[in-house]
Structure formats: C-alpha cells, structure tokens
Amino acid sequence: CRSDAWRTLDGSECALHALQRLARTKDTDKLSSSKREKGSAYEAVHSHGLVGQHSHGAGRPKRKEDASSLATATQDTYSSCNLSTSSCSLESLQGPTLIYPGGETRCLNGDAYAFAVVPGDHMKLLYYFQGGGACWEAGGEDGKQANWHCTESMETVKSTSGYGHGIQNFQNEKNPFKSYTVVMPAYCSGDVHIGNASMSGAFQRGYVNALAVLSW
C-alpha cells in the first residue's frame, strides 16, 4: 500500500485494508452499504487478482455458474477471433477480443477455450493470469471424490474478467497500466493453469491453454 496504485481511487485508504475490513463485517446490510461506499476499493483489489474470482460452495456448482455477483463485463464486451481462420495479430484487433486457439485447448466443462486481449501500447504488456479457484480429486472415507470449487466455463470467464475495473479501468488517469496492452490467459480449467489430466470424466487442460497463449 505504499504505492498509489494500491490505494482507493480517491487516495484515502489502502484498498486491500478496505476490502479486508469489509470482509469482517458480518451484518449483510451494513456490508452492502459499505461496499457501495467503498466500491473503488473493492474494484481495485478485485482486478489486482487479490480476490479470487471463483465460485464457492460445499458441493459442485451447477454447470451454468451463477456469476451475477461477480459480473464485471457483459457478454458483449469482447469480440472474437479464431486462430484457425486468422492470425489474430495484435495490430488487427480493434478492441477487447477473445482469441480462440483451438487444438487441444478447452475449458473443464468442454467449452472451446479462449484468452482475452485488450490492445494498447505495443511496447507495454500486462500479462495477467485470471483467477478462479480449483477443482481436484482426493481420497476420502467413501473413496475418491471430486471437489468442485472452480470456474469451468467461458461464460464465467467473460463475466469475471475484471474488464473496466481496477488495473483494467483504462479511463482512470491514476491507473499505471492505463495505456498497456493486456493479455489475460483465461481460467476455466480448475488446475491453476498447470494441469494436463482428467477428473471425473472432465479434462483439465490449463497447461495446454497457457502454452497456446504464449505461442500467440
């Protein structure tokens, strides 16, 4: 919090401390009111990757995750480009774009995988790994069990990308990354971007997905 980039947009408070304080508030009504008042703090920390953008719960979430409380971008925010039909070069992108590399890349739920690119200054790059929990198998009293605590679809990737907030708020003059090109390896594999395995019939291809982004 010694850097202005980590403070609330009005500079009055450390953004991380503000969010931690909000998290300790047990009264739901007070939390909602406080979050509205300190929205800038919440947004700044949320997009700096300090807060996991994933689903929580005791069991596996529905295939169509409810991301309404996490939404930071609409389904229409991003254009699409497919590497099977185009080079999808940085110079050709006209705005926020989801690039589909194809091949063996995929999301945990089987969706075609894409990574996000927001074109900016070609000499400045912010390489931002999206968060989203983890899904894994572990042994227990009843044998091997799957633990579903991750985002697993491109629908959720788009709605929790953080575009327009924090370090992706390109209208904020105080944002040190305002002019940067942003490349975001999207996260929908539940394996912390490093898996290449299967669990309960679902494929985790985070490693393959991440390599596809680097290759681009």
Short mmCIF file of C-alpha atoms in Angstrom, two decimals:
data_model
loop_
_atom_site.label_atom_id
_atom_site.label_comp_id
_atom_site.label_asym_id
_atom_site.label_seq_id
_atom_site.Cartn_x
_atom_site.Cartn_y
_atom_site.Cartn_z
CA CYS A 1 0.00 0.00 0.00
CA ARG A 2 3.00 2.31 -0.23
CA SER A 3 2.23 2.77 -3.92
CA ASP A 4 -0.68 4.95 -5.04
CA ALA A 5 -1.70 2.14 -7.41
CA TRP A 6 -2.76 0.04 -4.42
CA ARG A 7 -4.88 2.72 -2.75
CA THR A 8 -8.52 3.54 -3.26
CA LEU A 9 -9.22 5.76 -6.23
CA ASP A 10 -9.68 8.80 -4.01
CA GLY A 11 -6.33 8.03 -2.31
CA SER A 12 -7.86 7.96 1.16
CA GLU A 13 -7.30 4.35 2.13
CA CYS A 14 -5.31 1.23 1.34
CA ALA A 15 -7.56 -0.77 -0.99
CA LEU A 16 -6.57 -4.13 0.47
CA HIS A 17 -7.20 -2.95 4.02
CA ALA A 18 -10.58 -1.58 2.97
CA LEU A 19 -11.63 -4.89 1.47
CA GLN A 20 -10.39 -6.86 4.49
CA ARG A 21 -12.42 -4.58 6.73
CA LEU A 22 -15.49 -5.18 4.60
CA ALA A 23 -14.96 -8.94 4.77
CA ARG A 24 -15.06 -8.80 8.57
CA THR A 25 -18.43 -7.09 8.54
CA LYS A 26 -20.97 -9.74 9.49
CA ASP A 27 -24.11 -7.72 9.01
CA THR A 28 -25.22 -8.21 5.39
CA ASP A 29 -26.99 -4.86 5.12
CA LYS A 30 -24.02 -2.99 6.51
CA LEU A 31 -21.68 -4.89 4.16
CA SER A 32 -23.77 -3.99 1.11
CA SER A 33 -23.90 -0.33 2.17
CA SER A 34 -20.18 -0.22 2.93
CA LYS A 35 -19.30 -1.91 -0.36
CA ARG A 36 -21.25 0.73 -2.27
CA GLU A 37 -19.44 3.47 -0.39
CA LYS A 38 -16.04 1.85 -0.92
CA GLY A 39 -16.72 0.49 -4.40
CA SER A 40 -13.45 1.87 -5.71
CA ALA A 41 -11.51 -0.10 -3.11
CA TYR A 42 -13.37 -3.31 -3.92
CA GLU A 43 -12.85 -2.89 -7.65
CA ALA A 44 -9.15 -2.09 -7.35
CA VAL A 45 -8.36 -5.16 -5.25
CA HIS A 46 -10.70 -7.40 -7.27
CA SER A 47 -8.89 -6.71 -10.54
CA HIS A 48 -5.41 -6.82 -9.00
CA GLY A 49 -6.02 -10.52 -8.51
CA LEU A 50 -6.02 -10.36 -4.69
CA VAL A 51 -9.56 -11.63 -4.52
CA GLY A 52 -10.35 -14.98 -6.17
CA GLN A 53 -12.95 -14.65 -8.89
CA HIS A 54 -14.45 -18.08 -8.40
CA SER A 55 -17.45 -19.97 -7.08
CA HIS A 56 -17.52 -21.26 -3.52
CA GLY A 57 -19.72 -23.93 -2.04
CA ALA A 58 -19.88 -27.27 -0.28
CA GLY A 59 -20.54 -29.21 -3.46
CA ARG A 60 -20.06 -28.96 -7.16
CA PRO A 61 -21.62 -25.83 -8.67
CA LYS A 62 -24.12 -26.11 -11.46
CA ARG A 63 -22.62 -26.33 -14.95
CA LYS A 64 -24.01 -22.87 -15.65
CA GLU A 65 -22.38 -20.97 -12.81
CA ASP A 66 -24.23 -18.10 -11.20
CA ALA A 67 -21.75 -15.26 -11.68
CA SER A 68 -24.23 -12.41 -11.18
CA SER A 69 -22.45 -11.19 -8.04
CA LEU A 70 -19.07 -11.30 -9.78
CA ALA A 71 -20.01 -9.72 -13.08
CA THR A 72 -17.56 -7.11 -14.28
CA ALA A 73 -18.07 -7.38 -18.03
CA THR A 74 -21.06 -8.14 -20.22
CA GLN A 75 -21.26 -10.94 -22.73
CA ASP A 76 -20.92 -8.33 -25.49
CA THR A 77 -17.73 -6.72 -24.15
CA TYR A 78 -15.40 -8.89 -26.22
CA SER A 79 -15.13 -9.51 -29.94
CA SER A 80 -13.98 -12.95 -31.09
CA CYS A 81 -11.12 -14.14 -33.29
CA ASN A 82 -10.32 -17.74 -34.22
CA LEU A 83 -6.71 -18.73 -34.93
CA SER A 84 -7.92 -21.44 -37.32
CA THR A 85 -9.10 -18.76 -39.74
CA SER A 86 -6.97 -15.72 -38.85
CA SER A 87 -3.60 -14.73 -37.40
CA CYS A 88 -5.48 -12.59 -34.87
CA SER A 89 -2.46 -10.28 -34.81
CA LEU A 90 -2.33 -7.55 -32.21
CA GLU A 91 -2.34 -4.95 -34.98
CA SER A 92 -5.63 -6.31 -36.33
CA LEU A 93 -7.55 -6.17 -33.06
CA GLN A 94 -9.99 -3.27 -32.77
CA GLY A 95 -10.84 -3.65 -29.08
CA PRO A 96 -11.18 -6.24 -26.30
CA THR A 97 -11.03 -9.62 -28.01
CA LEU A 98 -11.31 -13.29 -27.11
CA ILE A 99 -8.86 -15.31 -29.18
CA TYR A 100 -9.73 -18.99 -29.69
CA PRO A 101 -6.55 -21.05 -30.29
CA GLY A 102 -8.30 -24.38 -30.94
CA GLY A 103 -6.30 -27.61 -30.85
CA GLU A 104 -6.46 -29.45 -27.53
CA THR A 105 -7.33 -26.34 -25.52
CA ARG A 106 -10.62 -26.41 -23.67
CA CYS A 107 -12.46 -25.49 -20.50
CA LEU A 108 -13.32 -28.01 -17.81
CA ASN A 109 -16.95 -28.15 -18.92
CA GLY A 110 -15.94 -28.76 -22.56
CA ASP A 111 -16.31 -25.18 -23.82
CA ALA A 112 -13.91 -24.03 -26.52
CA TYR A 113 -11.11 -22.13 -24.77
CA ALA A 114 -10.18 -18.52 -25.48
CA PHE A 115 -7.83 -15.97 -23.94
CA ALA A 116 -8.51 -12.26 -23.67
CA VAL A 117 -6.51 -9.46 -25.26
CA VAL A 118 -7.09 -5.74 -24.79
CA PRO A 119 -4.90 -3.91 -27.34
CA GLY A 120 -2.95 -0.90 -26.17
CA ASP A 121 0.63 0.33 -26.44
CA HIS A 122 2.52 -2.41 -28.31
CA MET A 123 5.65 -1.74 -26.25
CA LYS A 124 3.92 -2.19 -22.88
CA LEU A 125 2.50 -5.54 -21.80
CA LEU A 126 0.47 -6.58 -18.77
CA TYR A 127 0.32 -10.39 -18.68
CA TYR A 128 -2.46 -11.15 -16.23
CA PHE A 129 -3.37 -14.70 -15.16
CA GLN A 130 -7.08 -14.83 -14.33
CA GLY A 131 -8.06 -16.45 -11.03
CA GLY A 132 -10.93 -18.81 -10.37
CA GLY A 133 -10.44 -21.37 -7.59
CA ALA A 134 -9.52 -25.02 -8.05
CA CYS A 135 -11.13 -28.38 -8.81
CA TRP A 136 -9.46 -31.64 -7.80
CA GLU A 137 -9.96 -35.26 -6.80
CA ALA A 138 -9.00 -36.57 -3.38
CA GLY A 139 -9.40 -39.82 -1.46
CA GLY A 140 -11.85 -39.97 1.43
CA GLU A 141 -13.88 -42.36 3.53
CA ASP A 142 -16.10 -43.07 0.55
CA GLY A 143 -13.24 -43.37 -1.92
CA LYS A 144 -12.06 -40.87 -4.49
CA GLN A 145 -14.21 -37.77 -4.55
CA ALA A 146 -14.26 -34.75 -6.83
CA ASN A 147 -14.12 -31.30 -5.26
CA TRP A 148 -15.65 -28.62 -7.48
CA HIS A 149 -14.61 -25.17 -6.33
CA CYS A 150 -13.63 -23.51 -9.58
CA THR A 151 -14.97 -21.70 -12.60
CA GLU A 152 -15.27 -24.08 -15.52
CA SER A 153 -16.89 -22.25 -18.43
CA MET A 154 -16.16 -19.44 -20.87
CA GLU A 155 -19.39 -17.75 -19.79
CA THR A 156 -17.91 -17.21 -16.35
CA VAL A 157 -14.52 -16.26 -17.78
CA LYS A 158 -16.13 -13.35 -19.61
CA SER A 159 -18.28 -12.14 -16.73
CA THR A 160 -15.42 -12.22 -14.19
CA SER A 161 -12.59 -10.88 -16.36
CA GLY A 162 -12.36 -7.61 -14.45
CA TYR A 163 -12.54 -5.54 -17.62
CA GLY A 164 -13.37 -1.91 -16.85
CA HIS A 165 -12.27 -2.10 -13.22
CA GLY A 166 -9.04 -1.61 -11.26
CA ILE A 167 -6.00 -2.20 -13.44
CA GLN A 168 -8.33 -2.70 -16.40
CA ASN A 169 -10.04 0.65 -15.94
CA PHE A 170 -8.47 2.40 -18.89
CA GLN A 171 -10.37 5.63 -18.27
CA ASN A 172 -8.73 6.19 -14.87
CA GLU A 173 -5.82 8.61 -15.19
CA LYS A 174 -4.33 7.23 -11.93
CA ASN A 175 -4.13 3.70 -13.34
CA PRO A 176 -0.41 2.97 -14.03
CA PHE A 177 -1.44 0.38 -16.67
CA LYS A 178 -3.86 2.69 -18.46
CA SER A 179 -2.04 2.51 -21.81
CA TYR A 180 -0.82 -1.09 -21.62
CA THR A 181 -1.77 -3.99 -23.85
CA VAL A 182 -3.40 -6.61 -21.60
CA VAL A 183 -3.07 -10.33 -22.33
CA MET A 184 -5.12 -12.47 -19.96
CA PRO A 185 -4.80 -16.27 -20.03
CA ALA A 186 -8.41 -17.07 -19.17
CA TYR A 187 -9.02 -19.57 -16.38
CA CYS A 188 -11.68 -22.25 -16.75
CA SER A 189 -9.70 -25.45 -16.18
CA GLY A 190 -9.65 -25.60 -12.38
CA ASP A 191 -5.97 -26.60 -12.30
CA VAL A 192 -4.18 -23.31 -11.55
CA HIS A 193 -3.11 -23.02 -15.21
CA ILE A 194 -0.72 -26.02 -14.95
CA GLY A 195 -2.80 -29.20 -15.33
CA ASN A 196 -2.96 -31.74 -18.14
CA ALA A 197 -5.12 -34.52 -16.75
CA SER A 198 -8.70 -35.63 -16.31
CA MET A 199 -11.01 -35.84 -13.31
CA SER A 200 -14.42 -37.48 -13.10
CA GLY A 201 -14.64 -37.58 -16.89
CA ALA A 202 -13.72 -33.89 -17.31
CA PHE A 203 -10.46 -32.73 -18.88
CA GLN A 204 -8.17 -30.22 -17.20
CA ARG A 205 -6.07 -28.55 -19.88
CA GLY A 206 -4.69 -25.50 -18.08
CA TYR A 207 -1.11 -26.24 -19.15
CA VAL A 208 -2.13 -26.65 -22.80
CA ASN A 209 -4.24 -23.50 -22.60
CA ALA A 210 -1.38 -21.46 -21.11
CA LEU A 211 1.08 -22.65 -23.78
CA ALA A 212 -1.37 -21.62 -26.50
CA VAL A 213 -1.39 -18.07 -25.14
CA LEU A 214 2.43 -17.97 -25.04
CA SER A 215 2.60 -19.29 -28.61
CA TRP A 216 0.35 -16.48 -29.80
#
